[in-house]
Coordinates of C-alpha atoms in Angstrom, one line a residue:
Chain A
M1 CA -66.2 34.3 -2.5
S2 CA -66.1 30.5 -2.8
Q3 CA -65.1 29.0 -6.1
E4 CA -68.6 27.7 -6.7
K5 CA -70.8 30.7 -6.8
Q6 CA -73.5 30.1 -4.2
S7 CA -77.0 31.5 -4.5
L8 CA -78.1 34.0 -1.9
V9 CA -81.5 33.8 -0.3
D10 CA -83.9 36.6 0.4
I11 CA -84.8 36.8 4.1
W12 CA -86.6 39.8 5.6
G13 CA -86.3 42.0 2.6
D14 CA -82.6 41.6 1.7
N15 CA -80.2 39.0 0.2
V16 CA -78.2 37.0 2.7
N17 CA -75.8 34.1 2.5
L18 CA -77.2 31.2 4.4
K19 CA -74.0 30.1 6.0
D20 CA -73.1 33.7 7.0
L21 CA -76.6 34.1 8.5
L22 CA -76.2 31.0 10.6
I23 CA -72.8 32.2 11.8
A24 CA -74.2 35.6 12.8
M25 CA -77.2 34.1 14.5
A26 CA -75.0 31.6 16.4
I27 CA -72.6 34.4 17.6
C28 CA -75.4 36.7 18.6
V29 CA -77.5 34.1 20.4
A30 CA -74.5 32.6 22.2
L31 CA -73.3 36.0 23.4
A32 CA -76.8 37.3 24.4
L33 CA -77.9 34.2 26.1
G34 CA -74.4 33.6 27.5
G35 CA -74.2 37.1 28.9
F36 CA -77.7 36.7 30.5
I37 CA -76.7 33.4 32.2
I38 CA -73.3 34.3 33.5
A39 CA -74.2 37.7 34.9
P40 CA -73.3 37.5 38.6
G41 CA -75.8 40.0 40.1
D42 CA -79.5 40.4 40.5
D43 CA -82.1 42.1 38.3
P44 CA -81.6 43.9 36.0
Q45 CA -77.9 42.8 35.7
P46 CA -78.5 39.7 33.6
L47 CA -80.5 41.7 31.1
I48 CA -77.7 44.3 30.8
F49 CA -75.1 41.6 30.3
G50 CA -77.4 39.9 27.7
L51 CA -78.0 43.1 25.8
V52 CA -74.3 44.0 25.8
G53 CA -73.6 40.5 24.6
G54 CA -76.1 40.8 21.8
V55 CA -74.6 44.1 20.6
L56 CA -71.1 42.7 20.8
G57 CA -72.3 39.8 18.7
F58 CA -73.8 42.3 16.2
I59 CA -70.4 44.2 16.0
I60 CA -68.4 41.0 15.6
S61 CA -70.7 39.7 12.9
S62 CA -70.6 43.0 11.1
I63 CA -66.8 42.8 11.0
I64 CA -66.5 39.2 9.9
I65 CA -69.4 39.2 7.4
K66 CA -69.4 41.4 4.3
P67 CA -72.8 42.8 3.2
K68 CA -74.2 41.2 0.1
R69 CA -74.6 44.4 -1.7
V70 CA -72.6 46.1 -4.4
V71 CA -72.7 49.8 -3.7
E72 CA -72.0 52.1 -6.5
H73 CA -72.0 55.9 -6.3
V74 CA -73.2 57.6 -9.5
E75 CA -73.3 61.2 -10.4
E76 CA -76.7 62.2 -11.6
E77 CA -77.6 65.6 -12.8
E78 CA -81.0 67.1 -12.0
S79 CA -82.7 68.1 -15.1
Chain B
M1 CA -91.0 68.1 36.0
D2 CA -87.6 68.7 37.4
P3 CA -84.6 69.7 35.2
V4 CA -82.8 66.4 35.7
I5 CA -85.7 64.5 34.1
I6 CA -85.8 67.0 31.3
I7 CA -82.1 66.5 30.6
Q8 CA -82.6 62.7 30.7
V9 CA -85.5 63.1 28.3
I10 CA -83.5 65.1 25.8
I11 CA -80.6 62.6 26.0
A12 CA -83.0 59.7 25.4
A13 CA -84.5 61.5 22.5
V14 CA -81.1 62.2 20.9
L15 CA -80.1 58.5 21.3
G16 CA -83.4 57.3 19.9
A17 CA -83.2 59.6 16.9
G18 CA -79.5 58.7 16.2
L19 CA -80.0 54.9 16.5
Y20 CA -83.2 54.8 14.5
T21 CA -81.9 57.1 11.8
L22 CA -79.4 54.2 11.0
I23 CA -81.8 51.4 11.6
G24 CA -84.5 53.1 9.5
I25 CA -82.2 53.0 6.5
A26 CA -81.4 49.3 6.8
P27 CA -83.6 47.6 4.2
G28 CA -86.5 45.4 5.1
T29 CA -86.5 46.2 8.8
D30 CA -90.0 45.7 10.2
E31 CA -91.2 48.4 12.6
T32 CA -92.4 46.0 15.3
A33 CA -89.2 43.8 15.2
V34 CA -86.8 46.8 15.5
L35 CA -88.8 49.0 17.9
A36 CA -90.5 46.6 20.3
P37 CA -87.6 44.6 21.7
V38 CA -85.5 47.7 22.4
T39 CA -88.4 49.5 24.1
I40 CA -89.2 46.5 26.1
A41 CA -85.6 46.1 27.1
L42 CA -85.4 49.7 28.2
V43 CA -88.6 49.3 30.3
L44 CA -87.2 46.2 31.9
L45 CA -84.0 47.9 32.7
G46 CA -86.0 50.2 34.9
F47 CA -85.7 53.6 33.0
S48 CA -88.1 56.2 34.0
P49 CA -91.4 56.4 32.0
Y50 CA -90.5 59.9 30.9
V51 CA -87.3 58.6 29.3
I52 CA -89.1 55.6 27.7
V53 CA -91.8 57.8 26.1
A54 CA -89.3 60.3 24.8
F55 CA -87.1 57.6 23.4
F56 CA -89.9 55.8 21.7
M57 CA -91.5 58.9 20.2
S58 CA -88.1 60.2 18.9
A59 CA -87.3 56.7 17.6
I60 CA -90.5 56.3 15.7
V61 CA -90.3 59.8 14.1
A62 CA -86.7 59.2 13.1
K63 CA -87.5 55.7 11.8
K64 CA -90.4 57.1 9.8
L65 CA -88.3 59.9 8.4
T66 CA -85.5 57.7 7.3
D67 CA -87.2 54.5 6.1
S68 CA -88.4 56.3 3.0
I69 CA -84.8 57.4 2.1
P70 CA -83.5 54.2 0.6
V71 CA -86.7 54.3 -1.6
A72 CA -85.5 57.6 -3.1
V73 CA -81.8 56.9 -3.1
A74 CA -81.7 53.3 -4.2
G75 CA -85.3 52.3 -5.1
I76 CA -85.7 49.7 -2.3
P77 CA -88.0 50.1 0.6
G78 CA -86.4 50.7 4.1
G79 CA -89.4 49.3 5.8
V80 CA -92.8 47.6 5.3
M81 CA -94.5 51.0 5.4
S82 CA -92.4 52.6 2.6
A83 CA -93.2 49.8 0.1
P84 CA -96.2 51.6 -1.4
M85 CA -94.0 54.6 -2.1
V86 CA -91.5 52.9 -4.4
E87 CA -93.7 53.3 -7.5
H88 CA -94.0 57.1 -7.1
A89 CA -90.3 57.5 -6.2
M90 CA -89.5 55.6 -9.4
T91 CA -91.6 58.0 -11.4
L92 CA -89.6 60.9 -10.1
K93 CA -86.4 59.0 -10.8
E94 CA -87.5 58.3 -14.4
H95 CA -88.1 62.0 -14.8
G96 CA -84.6 62.7 -13.6
I97 CA -85.4 64.3 -10.3
P98 CA -84.7 61.6 -7.7
N99 CA -83.6 64.1 -5.0
T100 CA -87.0 65.6 -5.1
S101 CA -88.4 62.4 -3.6
I102 CA -86.3 62.7 -0.5
K103 CA -87.3 66.3 0.1
K104 CA -91.0 65.7 -0.6
M105 CA -91.2 62.6 1.6
S106 CA -89.3 64.0 4.6
S107 CA -91.2 67.2 4.4
G108 CA -94.5 65.2 4.3
S109 CA -93.3 63.4 7.4
V110 CA -92.7 66.7 9.2
I111 CA -96.2 67.9 8.4
G112 CA -97.7 64.5 9.4
T113 CA -95.9 64.8 12.8
L114 CA -96.9 68.4 13.3
V115 CA -100.6 67.6 12.6
A116 CA -100.7 64.3 14.5
V117 CA -99.3 65.3 17.9
P118 CA -101.8 68.0 18.8
L119 CA -104.7 66.2 17.1
S120 CA -104.0 63.0 18.9
F121 CA -104.4 64.8 22.2
I122 CA -107.7 66.2 21.1
V123 CA -109.0 62.8 20.0
A124 CA -107.7 61.2 23.2
S125 CA -109.5 63.8 25.4
L126 CA -112.7 63.0 23.5
I127 CA -112.3 59.2 24.2
L128 CA -111.2 59.7 27.8
P129 CA -114.8 59.8 29.3
Y130 CA -115.4 56.3 27.9
A131 CA -112.0 54.9 29.1
D132 CA -113.4 53.1 32.1
V133 CA -116.1 51.3 30.2
I134 CA -113.5 50.3 27.6
S135 CA -111.0 48.9 30.1
E136 CA -113.7 47.0 32.0
H137 CA -114.5 45.1 28.9
S138 CA -111.0 44.8 27.5
G139 CA -111.2 41.1 26.9
L140 CA -114.3 41.5 24.8
I141 CA -112.8 44.5 23.0
F142 CA -109.6 42.7 22.1
T143 CA -111.6 39.8 20.8
L144 CA -113.7 42.2 18.7
G145 CA -110.5 43.9 17.6
A146 CA -109.1 40.6 16.4
V147 CA -112.3 40.0 14.4
F148 CA -112.3 43.5 13.1
L149 CA -108.6 43.2 11.9
A150 CA -109.3 39.8 10.5
L151 CA -112.0 41.3 8.3
L152 CA -109.4 43.7 7.0
A153 CA -106.8 41.0 6.4
K154 CA -105.7 39.6 3.1
N155 CA -107.1 36.2 3.9
K156 CA -110.3 37.0 5.9
I157 CA -111.6 33.4 6.3
L158 CA -108.3 32.0 7.6
S159 CA -107.9 35.0 9.8
L160 CA -111.3 34.5 11.4
L161 CA -110.8 30.7 11.6
V162 CA -107.4 30.9 13.5
I163 CA -108.6 33.3 16.3
V164 CA -109.5 30.5 18.7
P165 CA -106.9 27.9 17.7
F166 CA -104.1 30.5 18.0
A167 CA -105.5 31.5 21.4
I168 CA -105.4 27.8 22.4
L169 CA -101.7 27.6 21.3
L170 CA -100.7 30.6 23.4
Q171 CA -102.8 29.8 26.5
G172 CA -101.9 26.1 26.2
L173 CA -98.2 27.0 26.5
Q174 CA -99.0 29.3 29.3
H175 CA -100.8 26.6 31.3
L176 CA -98.1 24.1 30.5
Y177 CA -95.5 26.4 32.1
W178 CA -97.8 26.9 35.1
G179 CA -98.4 23.1 35.3
L180 CA -94.6 22.4 35.2
E181 CA -94.1 25.1 37.8
I182 CA -91.6 26.9 35.6
I183 CA -93.3 30.2 36.3
P184 CA -95.4 31.1 39.4
G185 CA -99.2 31.0 38.9
D186 CA -99.5 34.8 39.2
T187 CA -97.2 35.7 36.3
S188 CA -97.8 35.2 32.7
V189 CA -95.6 35.0 29.6
F190 CA -96.1 37.9 27.2
V191 CA -92.9 39.4 25.8
S192 CA -91.5 36.2 24.3
F193 CA -94.8 35.2 22.7
F194 CA -95.1 38.7 21.3
L195 CA -91.6 38.6 19.8
G196 CA -92.3 35.0 18.6
I197 CA -95.1 36.3 16.5
T198 CA -93.0 39.2 15.3
I199 CA -90.1 37.1 14.0
G200 CA -92.5 34.4 12.7
P201 CA -92.1 35.2 9.0
I202 CA -88.2 35.1 9.3
V203 CA -88.2 31.8 11.3
F204 CA -90.6 30.3 8.8
S205 CA -88.5 31.2 5.8
L206 CA -85.4 29.8 7.6
V207 CA -87.1 26.6 8.3
E208 CA -88.2 26.2 4.7
L209 CA -84.6 26.5 3.7
I210 CA -83.7 23.4 5.6
N211 CA -85.6 21.5 2.9
K212 CA -83.1 20.9 0.1
N213 CA -85.7 20.6 -2.6
H214 CA -87.1 24.0 -1.6
R215 CA -83.6 25.5 -1.7
D216 CA -82.9 24.1 -5.2
N217 CA -86.1 25.5 -6.5
L218 CA -85.3 29.0 -5.6
P219 CA -84.2 31.4 -8.3
F220 CA -80.5 32.2 -8.3
L221 CA -79.9 35.4 -6.3
D222 CA -76.7 37.4 -6.6
K223 CA -75.5 40.3 -4.6
K224 CA -77.8 43.3 -4.7
D225 CA -76.7 46.1 -7.0
I226 CA -77.3 49.4 -5.4
K227 CA -76.7 52.6 -7.2
I228 CA -76.6 55.7 -4.9
R229 CA -77.1 59.0 -6.5
K230 CA -75.2 62.0 -5.3
G231 CA -77.4 65.0 -4.9
E232 CA -76.5 68.6 -4.9
K233 CA -75.5 70.2 -1.6
E234 CA -78.2 71.9 0.4
E235 CA -77.4 75.1 2.2
G236 CA -78.9 76.3 5.4
V237 CA -81.6 74.7 7.5
P238 CA -84.2 73.1 5.2
N239 CA -87.8 74.4 5.6
P240 CA -90.5 71.8 4.7
F241 CA -93.0 74.6 3.8
K242 CA -90.7 75.9 1.1
I243 CA -89.9 72.4 -0.2
L244 CA -93.6 71.5 -0.6
D245 CA -95.9 73.8 -2.7
R246 CA -99.2 74.8 -1.1
K247 CA -101.2 71.9 -2.7
E248 CA -98.7 69.3 -1.5
A249 CA -98.6 70.7 2.0
G250 CA -102.4 70.9 2.0
S251 CA -103.0 67.3 0.9
S252 CA -100.2 66.1 3.2
A253 CA -101.9 67.9 6.1
A254 CA -105.4 66.6 5.1
G255 CA -104.1 63.1 4.8
S256 CA -102.4 63.4 8.2
V257 CA -105.7 64.4 9.7
L258 CA -107.4 61.3 8.2
G259 CA -104.5 59.2 9.3
T260 CA -104.8 60.4 12.9
L261 CA -108.6 59.9 13.0
T262 CA -108.3 56.3 11.7
F263 CA -105.6 55.4 14.3
F264 CA -107.4 52.1 14.9
L265 CA -107.0 50.9 11.3
T266 CA -103.8 49.4 9.9
P267 CA -101.3 52.2 8.9
V268 CA -100.1 50.5 5.7
G269 CA -103.7 50.1 4.4
M270 CA -104.6 53.7 5.2
T271 CA -101.4 55.0 3.6
V272 CA -102.1 53.4 0.3
F273 CA -105.8 54.2 0.4
I274 CA -105.4 57.9 1.4
G275 CA -102.4 58.5 -0.8
E276 CA -104.1 57.1 -3.9
F277 CA -107.4 58.7 -3.1
I278 CA -106.1 62.3 -2.6
T279 CA -103.9 62.2 -5.8
R280 CA -106.1 60.1 -8.1
H281 CA -107.4 63.1 -10.1
I282 CA -103.9 64.6 -10.9
K283 CA -102.9 64.0 -14.6
D284 CA -99.3 65.2 -14.7
P285 CA -97.2 62.2 -13.5
V286 CA -94.5 64.2 -11.8
K287 CA -96.9 66.4 -9.9
R288 CA -98.9 63.3 -9.0
A289 CA -95.9 61.4 -7.7
S290 CA -94.6 64.3 -5.6
R291 CA -98.0 64.9 -4.1
A292 CA -98.5 61.2 -3.4
L293 CA -95.1 60.9 -1.7
A294 CA -95.6 64.0 0.5
T295 CA -99.1 62.8 1.4
M296 CA -98.2 59.1 2.0
D297 CA -95.3 60.0 4.3
G298 CA -97.6 62.4 6.1
V299 CA -100.2 59.7 6.6
T300 CA -97.8 57.0 7.8
N301 CA -96.3 59.3 10.3
A302 CA -99.6 60.6 11.5
S303 CA -101.1 57.1 11.9
Y304 CA -98.1 55.9 13.8
I305 CA -98.0 58.8 16.2
A306 CA -101.8 58.8 16.7
G307 CA -101.9 55.0 17.0
T308 CA -99.4 55.2 19.9
L309 CA -100.6 58.4 21.6
I310 CA -104.3 58.1 21.6
P311 CA -104.6 54.7 23.3
L312 CA -101.7 55.6 25.6
I313 CA -103.3 58.8 26.8
A314 CA -107.0 57.8 26.8
I315 CA -107.2 54.2 27.7
G316 CA -103.9 52.6 28.7
L317 CA -104.7 49.5 26.6
P318 CA -103.0 48.9 23.3
L319 CA -106.1 49.4 21.1
S320 CA -104.6 50.1 17.7
P321 CA -102.3 48.1 15.4
M322 CA -99.5 50.5 16.2
A323 CA -100.0 50.2 20.0
I324 CA -100.3 46.5 19.9
G325 CA -97.2 46.1 17.7
P326 CA -94.2 48.5 17.7
A327 CA -95.4 50.4 20.8
A328 CA -96.4 47.3 22.8
G329 CA -93.6 47.9 25.3
L330 CA -95.2 51.1 26.6
F331 CA -98.4 49.1 27.5
N332 CA -97.2 45.8 28.6
S333 CA -93.7 44.7 29.6
P334 CA -94.2 42.5 32.6
P335 CA -93.2 42.7 35.4
E336 CA -92.5 46.5 35.0
Y337 CA -95.6 47.5 33.0
T338 CA -98.9 45.7 32.9
P339 CA -102.2 46.7 31.4
E340 CA -103.2 47.9 34.9
N341 CA -100.0 49.8 35.5
N342 CA -98.2 51.3 32.5
I343 CA -97.2 54.7 31.0
H344 CA -100.9 55.6 31.0
H345 CA -101.2 55.2 34.7
L346 CA -97.7 56.6 35.6
L347 CA -97.8 59.8 33.6
S348 CA -100.5 62.4 33.3
G349 CA -101.8 63.4 29.8
T350 CA -99.9 66.7 30.1
E351 CA -96.7 65.0 31.0
I352 CA -97.0 62.6 28.1
L353 CA -97.6 65.7 25.9
I354 CA -94.5 67.5 27.1
V355 CA -92.3 64.5 26.8
T356 CA -93.7 63.7 23.4
V357 CA -93.1 67.2 22.1
I358 CA -89.5 67.1 23.3
G359 CA -88.9 63.7 21.7
V360 CA -90.5 64.6 18.5
A361 CA -88.8 68.0 18.2
V362 CA -85.4 66.5 18.8
A363 CA -86.0 63.8 16.2
L364 CA -87.3 66.2 13.7
L365 CA -84.4 68.6 14.2
I366 CA -81.7 66.0 14.1
T367 CA -83.0 63.6 11.6
Y368 CA -84.7 66.0 9.1
Y369 CA -81.6 68.2 9.0
I370 CA -79.2 65.2 8.6
I371 CA -81.4 63.5 6.0
I372 CA -81.8 66.5 3.7
R373 CA -78.1 67.1 3.8
F374 CA -76.4 63.7 4.0
A375 CA -78.9 61.1 2.7
P376 CA -76.6 59.6 0.1
Q377 CA -73.6 59.3 2.5
I378 CA -75.7 57.7 5.3
V379 CA -77.3 55.2 2.9
G380 CA -73.9 54.4 1.5
F381 CA -72.5 53.8 5.0
V382 CA -75.4 51.5 6.0
F383 CA -75.4 49.5 2.8
K384 CA -71.6 49.1 2.7
F385 CA -70.9 48.3 6.3
I386 CA -73.9 46.8 8.0
P387 CA -74.5 43.2 6.8
H388 CA -78.2 42.1 6.9
E389 CA -77.0 38.9 8.5
A390 CA -75.8 40.8 11.5
L391 CA -79.1 42.5 12.0
I392 CA -81.1 39.3 11.8
G393 CA -78.5 37.7 14.1
L394 CA -78.9 40.5 16.7
F395 CA -82.7 40.1 16.7
A396 CA -82.4 36.4 17.0
G397 CA -80.1 36.9 20.0
L398 CA -82.5 39.3 21.7
V399 CA -85.5 37.1 21.2
V400 CA -83.8 33.9 22.5
M401 CA -82.5 35.8 25.5
L402 CA -85.9 37.3 26.3
A403 CA -87.5 33.9 25.8
F404 CA -85.1 32.4 28.3
M405 CA -85.7 35.3 30.7
D406 CA -89.5 34.8 30.6
A407 CA -89.6 31.0 31.3
G408 CA -86.3 29.3 31.0
F409 CA -84.9 26.9 28.3
I410 CA -88.3 25.3 27.5
N411 CA -89.6 28.7 26.5
I412 CA -87.0 29.1 23.8
F413 CA -88.7 26.1 22.1
G414 CA -92.1 27.4 23.1
T415 CA -91.3 30.7 21.4
L416 CA -90.0 28.8 18.3
L417 CA -93.3 27.0 18.2
V418 CA -95.2 30.3 18.3
A419 CA -93.0 31.7 15.7
L420 CA -93.4 28.8 13.3
V421 CA -97.2 28.9 13.6
A422 CA -97.3 32.7 13.3
G423 CA -95.0 32.6 10.3
L424 CA -97.2 30.0 8.6
L425 CA -100.3 32.1 9.2
Y426 CA -98.6 35.3 8.1
R427 CA -97.4 33.6 4.9
N428 CA -101.1 32.7 4.2
G429 CA -102.5 36.2 4.6
V430 CA -103.1 36.6 8.4
N431 CA -102.0 40.0 9.6
Y432 CA -99.7 40.6 12.6
G433 CA -102.5 42.7 14.0
V434 CA -104.9 39.8 14.3
M435 CA -102.3 37.6 16.0
F436 CA -101.3 40.4 18.5
M437 CA -105.0 41.0 19.3
V438 CA -105.4 37.3 20.0
L439 CA -102.4 37.4 22.3
Y440 CA -104.2 39.9 24.4
A441 CA -107.7 38.4 24.0
A442 CA -106.7 34.8 24.7
P443 CA -107.2 34.5 28.5
W444 CA -110.7 36.1 28.3
L445 CA -111.7 34.4 25.1
L446 CA -110.8 30.9 26.2
G447 CA -112.3 31.6 29.6
L448 CA -115.6 31.6 27.9
F449 CA -115.3 27.9 27.2
G450 CA -114.6 27.1 30.9

């Protein structure tokens, strides 16, 4: 975390860091659109390349960005 | 149907259930945004209609089963639809029986599914004789649909007021693309406008954040604290009829029948309404909460399944909030499917029934079993390892790519424009349903002025 604690924003039902979100969007858009454009063959090849690119982007972003959640496991007895 | 197709159908159902068990848990995921792009992509990739239907039905059942799980385990809704259930799940949590929520909800889902599939086919066969009349006047019906949904919206006046302007925006872009000869005169842009509307609220929130004043005025938000409760281990295959008592099973089934019959209304509205209505008279808070949870999950599931199946089998036009939203790909994914040539035309009613039953059965077996046993572990995995940023990024990537595919670079900006307007309207109380109906109604509606 950076020294100055930055506020998260609530987008689409969960808290995100704006900078991380922009990074994830940039990676996914670049790979999806890039895959679509560079695909050498005819239909539906561009779409396949694009989808694979999007999923790759998702995996890369999942690795480099940490979820903004603190998960705690608690034991709870049923009464 | 030959065995090869049956095997493909089963594989599709397994993949659909697996994928949407995880997605269902991710917080805040909107049904349309997570289901429609994937279904549309599968259609455009040229998969057989059997595979598409099985995948979709399995996905929707898995998603419905799982999106109530974070409510029970961590008190936050997994989807728009599970928001009304938070209150009741909290009641059970306060009384120290949080694991009961999961069991009651997923058992309610199972009952909803079991009621909705056969009943949808009966309702569809009753509508079938009028199908030709309905499709002949589809433009008029979509327009009336927009008006009807506008009257149910939060902001009725604005919803009614924007029908024509929003149609002008969509048709205006369409004619611009034709005029610039970006797309040939016989094709029209649908998928990207549809997704533009879907991601509207996200885009609008992001654009607001560009404004520094707005950013500074937001309350400080820290990481979300999520406590996951470990439940006791379940042995054997869970049986929904043992988990629910007779009254709970009864009201869940009754709610599901109502949810199926009101397939043309908005599922969220019906869930809240039926759930509260059926349980209003119960005094004991614990009994009331468990019955409400079982019923609400039954209703949501039923209205989702019925909303997809009935229009699909009877008419072939997306005439329900469900069909026009999450299931849109089954009705219209040009150039593969169009309102004149989609699943309705490619498969017979019986074929849709068989494939649906396979898809639903696979999803119920896999997801229900997994959920009852491993709910805390799965929720822990999703919350710990899947950043929300990556999910939003993925959808942004898909939308931009599909926009480019529809009509080149200019359409990325066109879709952004649609998203901004849709987001602004959504923020001010205009339902998705109204905007989706306008998307279908626009050519006919504006044709009236010509």
